[in-house]
Amino acid sequence: MTEQDPNALRTPQALHELPAAALIEAFRRRELSPVEVTQSVLGHIERWEHHLRALYLLRPELALQQARESEARWRKGEPLGPLDGVPVTIKDNIATRGDPTPLGTAAVDLTPAAADAPPAARLKESGAVLVAKTTMPDYGMLSSGLSSFHKLARNPWDRSKTPGGSSAGAGAAAAAGYGPLHLGTDIGGSLRLPAGWCGIFTLKPSLGRVPIDPPYMGRAAGPMTRSVGDSALLMQVLSLPDSRDSMNLPYQEIAWEQFDRGVERLRGLRIGLLLEAGCGLAVEPEVRAAVEHAARLFERAGAVVAPMQPFMTQTMLDGMDHFWRMRSHIDMKGLPPAKKARVLPYIQHWADSAAGMSGEAVFKAFSQFHATRLAAVSGCRHFDYVISPTSPVPAPPAEWASPTNDPLRPLEHIGFTVPFNMSEQPAASINCGYTSGGLPIGLQIAGQRFDDLGVLQVSRAFELIREAQRPWPQPPSEALQHVD
């Protein structure tokens, strides 16, 4: 059984759930107003947010003012761009002019940003309505909604579980229906892990496809949405050039609107099936079974699926972990003691464990980034696309900093995601099933470098062939005691 087209209009009573493309068409036909859509999103947030704690800087009046300005433009037939009037959220660490950028930690001074970072600038230029920013853990270094600055973010599917991270609030907001479009970042899995654990879709683009400031090795910004189509629409805007990103790819006009090539797009594709990461946590049986089932669906659609041997090693994962520890140790060493004390103890313990590393040890740790890049490129070279679990395990408890909850084993769950940051390849996460307890299971779809559109097309084809999805979670009854 295939799912309903996620781009189809639903009922007028569920405006906050409408896909972005449907909203734009309704604005164009004057069947809906950006104001009433924004009001619906804000009302839905009011019912959900005290249970989830996904948002930062929620300012309803400011959002409504933007919506009124968009409504006036649509009345004149002069929309600013492809997203005019569509509600969006932006992750805490993507600067928005005039707003503090706390990076999820109480240790950062709340200084207003002087300018919009490139992704935020593109959204504003397109006329999108910024409803709020979304929460993240300290410095973005956890796959969790645990933060010393923000309240604990929770997973809408099961509020005792984490939404993942570091794009924690964005993942929860998308799954909870806080409007159609959400923007996060990823340096080792921070888009894909919350997407997998929250049952939504994301694309980590090829490095440099979406300009970002500040740029960093492996760092990417990308869309987090309920459907592939909404991510494709968001990529039209996010991929526009910006000279502030020294790692930006040369601008390329990509036909993002051609994301839907149907199931026929899968016929004859060579797809690698990666069921073991080669490092970190073992894949849990329910996760493995869901990914194997997805592989069978690809085969039935005409793809040639072949098993892959792991290309990552524990040495690679540990090396990247240790280098990031040293980077964070140096950052926190520069903080006054009182400010460092505000950082999550888990992060402090993790970073301070690098204090005794020698220069030789740091060099060897850093060399594992390049070793990972070489291994990923070599491991994928015989395939058009590679499918794997997004995470080896379902969402862990909300209060845990990571699936191990051990600061000396913090990255054991990113063995499937991190190699594609270092190899600069595009990689998506899309829901492929549920655990017996009802938690989503993410399927990662990775492509060759620069093939962002191809990854979207393959993801859309899978969206069409997978089983019908469960209804999105809804706010609990107000008669029930909520979780803070």
Short mmCIF file of C-alpha atoms in Angstrom, two decimals:
data_model
loop_
_atom_site.label_atom_id
_atom_site.label_comp_id
_atom_site.label_asym_id
_atom_site.label_seq_id
_atom_site.Cartn_x
_atom_site.Cartn_y
_atom_site.Cartn_z
CA MET A 1 0.00 0.00 0.00
CA THR A 2 1.40 3.44 -0.89
CA GLU A 3 0.93 6.53 1.19
CA GLN A 4 -1.23 9.45 0.18
CA ASP A 5 0.52 12.20 -1.76
CA PRO A 6 2.01 14.41 0.98
CA ASN A 7 1.55 17.43 -1.28
CA ALA A 8 -2.24 17.03 -1.42
CA LEU A 9 -4.47 19.53 0.40
CA ARG A 10 -6.06 18.31 3.61
CA THR A 11 -8.96 19.93 5.42
CA PRO A 12 -9.20 23.67 6.08
CA GLN A 13 -9.23 22.85 9.82
CA ALA A 14 -5.62 21.62 9.63
CA LEU A 15 -3.88 24.58 8.01
CA HIS A 16 -0.76 24.05 10.14
CA GLU A 17 -0.34 20.60 8.54
CA LEU A 18 -0.55 21.70 4.90
CA PRO A 19 2.61 21.21 2.79
CA ALA A 20 4.42 24.33 1.68
CA ALA A 21 3.67 23.78 -2.01
CA ALA A 22 -0.05 23.49 -1.24
CA LEU A 23 0.07 26.70 0.78
CA ILE A 24 1.77 28.62 -2.02
CA GLU A 25 -0.83 27.43 -4.52
CA ALA A 26 -3.63 28.37 -2.14
CA PHE A 27 -2.11 31.83 -1.63
CA ARG A 28 -1.83 32.26 -5.39
CA ARG A 29 -5.51 31.35 -5.84
CA ARG A 30 -6.48 33.51 -2.83
CA GLU A 31 -8.07 30.50 -1.19
CA LEU A 32 -5.94 30.97 1.93
CA SER A 33 -4.17 33.88 3.58
CA PRO A 34 -0.69 33.77 5.17
CA VAL A 35 -2.30 35.36 8.23
CA GLU A 36 -4.82 32.57 8.82
CA VAL A 37 -2.14 29.93 8.19
CA THR A 38 0.23 31.59 10.67
CA GLN A 39 -2.60 31.86 13.19
CA SER A 40 -3.28 28.15 12.79
CA VAL A 41 0.40 27.30 13.31
CA LEU A 42 0.61 29.51 16.39
CA GLY A 43 -2.54 27.97 17.83
CA HIS A 44 -1.18 24.48 17.29
CA ILE A 45 2.12 25.47 18.89
CA GLU A 46 0.23 26.79 21.92
CA ARG A 47 -1.38 23.36 22.37
CA TRP A 48 1.88 21.43 21.91
CA GLU A 49 4.83 23.51 23.04
CA HIS A 50 4.63 23.19 26.82
CA HIS A 51 4.86 19.43 26.26
CA LEU A 52 7.77 19.48 23.78
CA ARG A 53 9.92 22.57 24.46
CA ALA A 54 11.09 22.72 20.85
CA LEU A 55 11.20 26.49 20.40
CA TYR A 56 13.35 29.51 21.22
CA LEU A 57 12.28 33.12 20.56
CA LEU A 58 8.65 32.36 19.85
CA ARG A 59 7.21 35.82 19.10
CA PRO A 60 3.63 35.49 17.82
CA GLU A 61 3.07 39.19 17.11
CA LEU A 62 6.23 39.44 15.04
CA ALA A 63 5.24 36.34 13.06
CA LEU A 64 1.77 37.74 12.46
CA GLN A 65 3.23 41.05 11.29
CA GLN A 66 5.33 39.18 8.73
CA ALA A 67 2.22 37.26 7.66
CA ARG A 68 0.25 40.48 7.19
CA GLU A 69 3.04 41.90 5.02
CA SER A 70 3.02 38.71 2.95
CA GLU A 71 -0.76 38.87 2.61
CA ALA A 72 -0.47 42.40 1.22
CA ARG A 73 2.10 41.25 -1.33
CA TRP A 74 -0.09 38.36 -2.48
CA ARG A 75 -3.05 40.73 -2.88
CA LYS A 76 -0.92 42.78 -5.26
CA GLY A 77 0.29 39.65 -7.03
CA GLU A 78 3.87 40.48 -6.03
CA PRO A 79 5.24 37.66 -3.83
CA LEU A 80 8.90 38.06 -2.86
CA GLY A 81 9.84 34.50 -3.72
CA PRO A 82 8.90 30.81 -3.69
CA LEU A 83 8.21 30.75 0.06
CA ASP A 84 6.31 33.99 0.56
CA GLY A 85 3.95 33.59 3.51
CA VAL A 86 5.01 30.04 4.42
CA PRO A 87 5.76 29.51 8.14
CA VAL A 88 9.32 28.41 8.95
CA THR A 89 11.52 27.79 11.97
CA ILE A 90 15.30 28.27 12.10
CA LYS A 91 17.74 26.49 14.40
CA ASP A 92 19.28 28.47 17.29
CA ASN A 93 22.82 28.37 15.80
CA ILE A 94 21.82 29.95 12.47
CA ALA A 95 22.15 33.66 13.19
CA THR A 96 19.18 35.96 12.68
CA ARG A 97 19.88 39.68 12.76
CA GLY A 98 19.12 41.34 16.08
CA ASP A 99 18.66 38.06 17.95
CA PRO A 100 21.06 36.39 20.40
CA THR A 101 22.63 33.11 19.24
CA PRO A 102 23.14 31.09 22.44
CA LEU A 103 24.31 27.88 20.70
CA GLY A 104 22.27 25.92 23.20
CA THR A 105 24.51 26.78 26.15
CA ALA A 106 24.20 29.05 29.16
CA ALA A 107 27.90 29.86 28.81
CA VAL A 108 27.44 32.17 25.79
CA ASP A 109 26.79 35.90 26.12
CA LEU A 110 23.40 36.81 24.63
CA THR A 111 24.70 39.34 22.10
CA PRO A 112 22.37 40.27 19.22
CA ALA A 113 23.63 39.00 15.87
CA ALA A 114 24.79 41.75 13.50
CA ALA A 115 23.48 40.00 10.37
CA ASP A 116 21.44 37.07 9.16
CA ALA A 117 23.48 33.95 8.38
CA PRO A 118 23.12 32.92 4.71
CA PRO A 119 20.28 30.38 5.19
CA ALA A 120 18.27 32.82 7.30
CA ALA A 121 18.88 35.61 4.78
CA ARG A 122 17.60 33.45 1.91
CA LEU A 123 14.42 32.59 3.81
CA LYS A 124 13.69 36.21 4.66
CA GLU A 125 14.40 37.34 1.10
CA SER A 126 11.88 34.77 -0.10
CA GLY A 127 9.19 36.16 2.19
CA ALA A 128 8.95 33.20 4.56
CA VAL A 129 7.30 33.86 7.92
CA LEU A 130 9.77 33.19 10.73
CA VAL A 131 7.59 31.74 13.48
CA ALA A 132 10.40 30.95 15.93
CA LYS A 133 13.87 29.56 16.31
CA THR A 134 14.40 25.99 17.52
CA THR A 135 16.37 24.54 20.39
CA MET A 136 19.64 22.62 20.41
CA PRO A 137 22.06 21.10 22.97
CA ASP A 138 25.21 22.84 24.19
CA TYR A 139 27.39 23.82 21.20
CA GLY A 140 25.51 21.31 19.05
CA MET A 141 27.68 18.48 20.37
CA LEU A 142 24.94 16.08 21.47
CA SER A 143 22.36 13.93 19.67
CA SER A 144 19.85 15.07 22.24
CA GLY A 145 17.56 17.90 23.28
CA LEU A 146 19.50 18.32 26.54
CA SER A 147 20.74 21.88 27.01
CA SER A 148 22.03 24.14 29.78
CA PHE A 149 20.18 27.09 28.16
CA HIS A 150 16.98 25.69 26.64
CA LYS A 151 14.42 23.54 28.42
CA LEU A 152 14.62 19.83 27.67
CA ALA A 153 13.20 19.07 24.21
CA ARG A 154 11.11 15.93 23.81
CA ASN A 155 9.99 13.64 21.01
CA PRO A 156 6.32 14.07 19.93
CA TRP A 157 5.97 10.31 19.26
CA ASP A 158 6.91 9.51 22.86
CA ARG A 159 7.67 12.38 25.22
CA SER A 160 9.85 10.15 27.38
CA LYS A 161 12.26 9.93 24.41
CA THR A 162 14.68 12.41 22.86
CA PRO A 163 13.96 14.02 19.49
CA GLY A 164 17.66 13.62 18.74
CA GLY A 165 20.08 16.39 17.95
CA SER A 166 21.69 18.61 17.57
CA SER A 167 18.74 19.88 15.47
CA ALA A 168 16.55 18.77 18.34
CA GLY A 169 13.83 21.39 18.34
CA ALA A 170 13.59 21.37 14.54
CA GLY A 171 13.00 17.61 14.47
CA ALA A 172 10.35 17.81 17.17
CA ALA A 173 8.69 20.84 15.56
CA ALA A 174 8.42 19.16 12.16
CA ALA A 175 6.95 15.96 13.58
CA ALA A 176 4.54 17.94 15.78
CA GLY A 177 3.24 20.02 12.87
CA TYR A 178 4.65 23.45 13.73
CA GLY A 179 4.19 24.42 10.08
CA PRO A 180 5.80 22.76 7.04
CA LEU A 181 9.39 24.06 6.89
CA HIS A 182 12.22 23.79 9.40
CA LEU A 183 15.93 24.52 9.03
CA GLY A 184 18.70 22.66 10.86
CA THR A 185 22.43 21.94 10.62
CA ASP A 186 24.57 18.80 10.53
CA ILE A 187 28.25 18.05 11.13
CA GLY A 188 28.05 14.36 12.02
CA GLY A 189 24.35 13.51 11.82
CA SER A 190 22.59 16.48 13.43
CA LEU A 191 19.95 16.69 10.70
CA ARG A 192 19.54 13.00 9.98
CA LEU A 193 19.50 11.62 13.53
CA PRO A 194 16.57 13.77 14.72
CA ALA A 195 14.86 13.17 11.38
CA GLY A 196 15.20 9.42 11.87
CA TRP A 197 14.04 9.48 15.48
CA CYS A 198 11.14 11.86 14.75
CA GLY A 199 9.93 10.12 11.57
CA ILE A 200 10.42 13.12 9.26
CA PHE A 201 12.47 13.77 6.12
CA THR A 202 15.74 15.67 5.81
CA LEU A 203 18.51 16.21 3.31
CA LYS A 204 22.06 16.86 4.42
CA PRO A 205 23.29 18.49 1.21
CA SER A 206 26.68 18.12 -0.41
CA LEU A 207 29.16 20.29 1.44
CA GLY A 208 28.88 23.84 0.12
CA ARG A 209 25.56 23.32 -1.65
CA VAL A 210 23.83 25.49 0.96
CA PRO A 211 26.00 28.46 1.96
CA ILE A 212 26.52 28.76 5.69
CA ASP A 213 28.43 31.14 7.94
CA PRO A 214 30.61 30.24 9.71
CA PRO A 215 31.60 27.32 7.47
CA TYR A 216 33.46 24.34 8.91
CA MET A 217 34.70 20.96 7.75
CA GLY A 218 31.67 18.74 7.22
CA ARG A 219 29.13 21.35 8.36
CA ALA A 220 25.94 21.68 6.35
CA ALA A 221 22.55 23.35 6.72
CA GLY A 222 19.49 21.63 5.36
CA PRO A 223 15.69 21.28 5.36
CA MET A 224 13.69 19.27 7.89
CA THR A 225 10.15 18.58 6.72
CA ARG A 226 7.37 15.99 6.75
CA SER A 227 7.71 15.32 3.01
CA VAL A 228 10.38 15.14 0.33
CA GLY A 229 8.51 17.73 -1.72
CA ASP A 230 8.74 20.38 0.98
CA SER A 231 12.48 19.81 1.34
CA ALA A 232 12.91 20.15 -2.42
CA LEU A 233 11.01 23.45 -2.33
CA LEU A 234 13.16 24.71 0.53
CA MET A 235 16.33 23.74 -1.36
CA GLN A 236 15.33 26.11 -4.20
CA VAL A 237 15.90 28.96 -1.76
CA LEU A 238 18.67 27.64 0.49
CA SER A 239 21.01 26.75 -2.39
CA LEU A 240 21.26 30.32 -3.70
CA PRO A 241 24.85 31.65 -3.48
CA ASP A 242 26.43 33.70 -0.70
CA SER A 243 30.03 34.92 -0.80
CA ARG A 244 30.43 34.66 2.98
CA ASP A 245 30.86 30.88 2.73
CA SER A 246 34.46 30.20 1.74
CA MET A 247 33.54 26.53 1.18
CA ASN A 248 30.51 27.29 -1.02
CA LEU A 249 30.20 25.31 -4.24
CA PRO A 250 29.97 27.32 -7.47
CA TYR A 251 26.32 28.16 -7.89
CA GLN A 252 24.46 25.68 -10.04
CA GLU A 253 20.91 26.00 -11.28
CA ILE A 254 19.36 22.70 -10.20
CA ALA A 255 15.84 21.71 -11.24
CA TRP A 256 14.69 21.09 -7.69
CA GLU A 257 11.09 21.04 -8.90
CA GLN A 258 11.93 17.77 -10.68
CA PHE A 259 12.30 15.93 -7.38
CA ASP A 260 9.38 13.63 -8.28
CA ARG A 261 10.35 11.27 -11.09
CA GLY A 262 8.08 8.56 -9.77
CA VAL A 263 8.89 4.98 -8.86
CA GLU A 264 10.35 4.46 -12.32
CA ARG A 265 13.39 6.46 -11.13
CA LEU A 266 14.51 3.37 -9.21
CA ARG A 267 14.60 0.99 -12.16
CA GLY A 268 18.11 -0.26 -12.85
CA LEU A 269 19.79 1.73 -10.07
CA ARG A 270 22.72 0.07 -8.31
CA ILE A 271 22.00 0.42 -4.59
CA GLY A 272 24.38 -0.64 -1.85
CA LEU A 273 22.85 -2.04 1.34
CA LEU A 274 24.97 -1.14 4.37
CA LEU A 275 23.71 -2.93 7.47
CA GLU A 276 26.80 -2.65 9.67
CA ALA A 277 28.65 0.60 10.28
CA GLY A 278 31.95 -1.06 11.20
CA CYS A 279 32.13 0.89 14.45
CA GLY A 280 30.05 1.96 17.40
CA LEU A 281 26.79 0.45 18.56
CA ALA A 282 25.38 -2.71 17.01
CA VAL A 283 22.25 -2.31 14.91
CA GLU A 284 19.20 -3.29 16.92
CA PRO A 285 17.08 -6.09 15.39
CA GLU A 286 13.98 -3.95 14.76
CA VAL A 287 16.06 -1.32 12.99
CA ARG A 288 17.80 -3.93 10.85
CA ALA A 289 14.51 -5.57 9.92
CA ALA A 290 12.98 -2.24 8.83
CA VAL A 291 15.97 -1.40 6.62
CA GLU A 292 16.03 -4.89 5.10
CA HIS A 293 12.34 -4.49 4.30
CA ALA A 294 13.07 -1.16 2.64
CA ALA A 295 15.75 -2.87 0.54
CA ARG A 296 13.18 -5.41 -0.65
CA LEU A 297 10.87 -2.60 -1.67
CA PHE A 298 13.67 -1.07 -3.74
CA GLU A 299 14.26 -4.43 -5.41
CA ARG A 300 10.57 -4.87 -6.23
CA ALA A 301 10.67 -1.43 -7.89
CA GLY A 302 13.49 -2.55 -10.19
CA ALA A 303 16.64 -1.48 -8.36
CA VAL A 304 19.61 -3.83 -8.05
CA VAL A 305 20.43 -4.02 -4.35
CA ALA A 306 23.74 -5.53 -3.24
CA PRO A 307 25.17 -5.93 0.28
CA MET A 308 28.10 -3.73 1.26
CA GLN A 309 30.96 -4.37 3.63
CA PRO A 310 31.51 -1.74 6.33
CA PHE A 311 34.07 0.90 5.41
CA MET A 312 34.26 2.73 8.74
CA THR A 313 36.47 1.59 11.61
CA GLN A 314 36.44 2.29 15.33
CA THR A 315 39.79 4.04 14.89
CA MET A 316 38.18 6.51 12.49
CA LEU A 317 35.27 7.20 14.81
CA ASP A 318 37.48 7.55 17.87
CA GLY A 319 39.87 9.86 16.04
CA MET A 320 37.11 12.27 15.05
CA ASP A 321 35.68 12.09 18.56
CA HIS A 322 39.06 12.89 20.15
CA PHE A 323 39.74 15.80 17.81
CA TRP A 324 36.33 17.30 18.55
CA ARG A 325 37.03 16.84 22.26
CA MET A 326 40.24 18.85 21.91
CA ARG A 327 38.51 21.56 19.89
CA SER A 328 35.83 21.90 22.58
CA HIS A 329 38.43 21.70 25.34
CA ILE A 330 40.29 24.66 23.84
CA ASP A 331 37.07 26.61 23.38
CA MET A 332 36.05 26.07 26.99
CA LYS A 333 39.57 26.68 28.29
CA GLY A 334 39.16 30.25 27.07
CA LEU A 335 36.01 30.75 29.14
CA PRO A 336 36.10 32.33 32.61
CA PRO A 337 35.58 29.57 35.22
CA ALA A 338 32.12 30.85 36.11
CA LYS A 339 30.98 30.60 32.49
CA LYS A 340 32.53 27.19 31.93
CA ALA A 341 30.65 25.97 35.00
CA ARG A 342 27.39 26.73 33.17
CA VAL A 343 28.13 24.23 30.38
CA LEU A 344 26.44 20.83 30.71
CA PRO A 345 28.59 18.61 32.96
CA TYR A 346 28.48 15.88 30.29
CA ILE A 347 30.06 18.24 27.75
CA GLN A 348 32.63 19.47 30.28
CA HIS A 349 33.66 15.90 31.11
CA TRP A 350 33.86 14.96 27.44
CA ALA A 351 35.97 17.99 26.48
CA ASP A 352 38.25 17.96 29.51
CA SER A 353 39.15 14.33 28.82
CA ALA A 354 41.34 15.69 25.98
CA ALA A 355 43.45 17.86 28.28
CA GLY A 356 46.37 15.44 28.32
CA MET A 357 46.51 14.73 24.58
CA SER A 358 49.92 15.27 22.99
CA GLY A 359 50.44 17.10 19.72
CA GLU A 360 51.13 13.77 18.06
CA ALA A 361 47.88 12.33 19.38
CA VAL A 362 45.92 15.34 18.13
CA PHE A 363 47.51 15.03 14.68
CA LYS A 364 46.66 11.33 14.50
CA ALA A 365 43.11 12.05 15.61
CA PHE A 366 42.69 14.76 12.98
CA SER A 367 44.03 12.46 10.25
CA GLN A 368 41.00 10.22 10.75
CA PHE A 369 38.76 12.81 9.11
CA HIS A 370 40.61 12.34 5.83
CA ALA A 371 40.82 8.58 6.34
CA THR A 372 37.03 8.56 6.74
CA ARG A 373 36.59 10.58 3.57
CA LEU A 374 38.74 8.19 1.55
CA ALA A 375 36.98 5.14 2.97
CA ALA A 376 33.49 6.51 2.27
CA VAL A 377 34.28 7.49 -1.32
CA SER A 378 35.93 4.14 -1.98
CA GLY A 379 33.16 2.17 -0.27
CA CYS A 380 30.43 3.87 -2.32
CA ARG A 381 32.16 4.00 -5.71
CA HIS A 382 30.42 0.93 -7.16
CA PHE A 383 26.90 2.17 -6.34
CA ASP A 384 24.58 4.93 -7.48
CA TYR A 385 23.13 5.20 -3.98
CA VAL A 386 23.70 3.61 -0.58
CA ILE A 387 20.94 2.79 1.91
CA SER A 388 21.51 2.09 5.60
CA PRO A 389 20.00 2.71 9.00
CA THR A 390 20.17 6.37 9.94
CA SER A 391 20.91 5.30 13.51
CA PRO A 392 21.64 1.81 14.82
CA VAL A 393 19.15 2.36 17.64
CA PRO A 394 15.75 4.05 18.12
CA ALA A 395 15.37 7.23 20.15
CA PRO A 396 16.84 6.89 23.67
CA PRO A 397 15.44 8.56 26.82
CA ALA A 398 14.95 12.32 26.64
CA GLU A 399 17.17 12.97 29.65
CA TRP A 400 20.16 11.13 28.16
CA ALA A 401 22.87 13.10 26.40
CA SER A 402 23.48 10.28 23.92
CA PRO A 403 22.37 6.68 23.33
CA THR A 404 25.17 5.45 25.62
CA ASN A 405 24.78 8.37 28.05
CA ASP A 406 28.53 8.03 28.58
CA PRO A 407 30.74 11.09 27.91
CA LEU A 408 33.66 8.79 27.11
CA ARG A 409 31.59 6.89 24.51
CA PRO A 410 29.54 9.76 23.13
CA LEU A 411 29.48 9.12 19.38
CA GLU A 412 28.86 5.39 19.15
CA HIS A 413 25.61 5.99 17.23
CA ILE A 414 26.92 8.15 14.35
CA GLY A 415 28.84 5.49 12.40
CA PHE A 416 26.31 5.55 9.55
CA THR A 417 25.92 9.33 9.33
CA VAL A 418 29.32 10.94 9.97
CA PRO A 419 31.21 9.47 6.98
CA PHE A 420 29.00 11.37 4.54
CA ASN A 421 29.81 14.67 6.24
CA MET A 422 33.50 14.02 5.72
CA SER A 423 33.12 12.73 2.16
CA GLU A 424 30.86 15.72 1.36
CA GLN A 425 28.22 13.44 -0.14
CA PRO A 426 24.49 14.25 0.07
CA ALA A 427 22.54 12.00 2.44
CA ALA A 428 18.88 11.96 3.43
CA SER A 429 16.88 10.33 6.18
CA ILE A 430 13.33 9.13 5.58
CA ASN A 431 11.03 7.06 7.77
CA CYS A 432 10.96 3.36 6.89
CA GLY A 433 9.05 1.79 9.76
CA TYR A 434 8.33 1.74 13.47
CA THR A 435 9.48 -0.21 16.49
CA SER A 436 7.05 -2.40 18.43
CA GLY A 437 6.79 0.55 20.82
CA GLY A 438 5.76 2.93 18.03
CA LEU A 439 9.04 4.83 17.58
CA PRO A 440 10.03 5.83 14.02
CA ILE A 441 12.98 4.15 12.28
CA GLY A 442 15.05 6.17 9.83
CA LEU A 443 16.44 4.97 6.49
CA GLN A 444 19.50 6.86 5.26
CA ILE A 445 19.83 7.33 1.48
CA ALA A 446 23.25 8.61 0.39
CA GLY A 447 24.35 9.59 -3.11
CA GLN A 448 27.52 10.48 -4.92
CA ARG A 449 28.97 13.93 -4.27
CA PHE A 450 26.91 16.76 -5.85
CA ASP A 451 23.95 14.45 -6.61
CA ASP A 452 21.59 16.22 -4.20
CA LEU A 453 18.69 16.16 -6.66
CA GLY A 454 19.18 12.44 -7.26
CA VAL A 455 18.98 11.74 -3.53
CA LEU A 456 15.72 13.69 -3.40
CA GLN A 457 14.34 11.74 -6.38
CA VAL A 458 15.24 8.37 -4.87
CA SER A 459 13.80 9.49 -1.53
CA ARG A 460 10.58 10.56 -3.23
CA ALA A 461 10.34 7.19 -4.99
CA PHE A 462 10.71 5.46 -1.64
CA GLU A 463 8.08 7.79 -0.19
CA LEU A 464 5.73 6.39 -2.84
CA ILE A 465 6.51 2.70 -2.34
CA ARG A 466 6.73 2.47 1.45
CA GLU A 467 3.76 1.37 3.51
CA ALA A 468 1.18 3.91 4.63
CA GLN A 469 2.57 6.00 7.46
CA ARG A 470 1.03 6.24 10.88
CA PRO A 471 -0.86 9.45 11.74
CA TRP A 472 1.35 12.24 13.02
CA PRO A 473 1.33 12.64 16.80
CA GLN A 474 -1.16 15.11 18.23
CA PRO A 475 -1.03 17.23 21.39
CA PRO A 476 -2.14 15.33 24.48
CA SER A 477 -5.41 16.26 26.09
CA GLU A 478 -5.13 19.32 28.28
CA ALA A 479 -6.82 17.24 30.97
CA LEU A 480 -3.63 15.18 31.18
CA GLN A 481 -0.70 16.38 33.23
CA HIS A 482 2.01 17.68 30.94
CA VAL A 483 5.73 16.99 31.18
CA ASP A 484 8.10 19.93 31.74
#
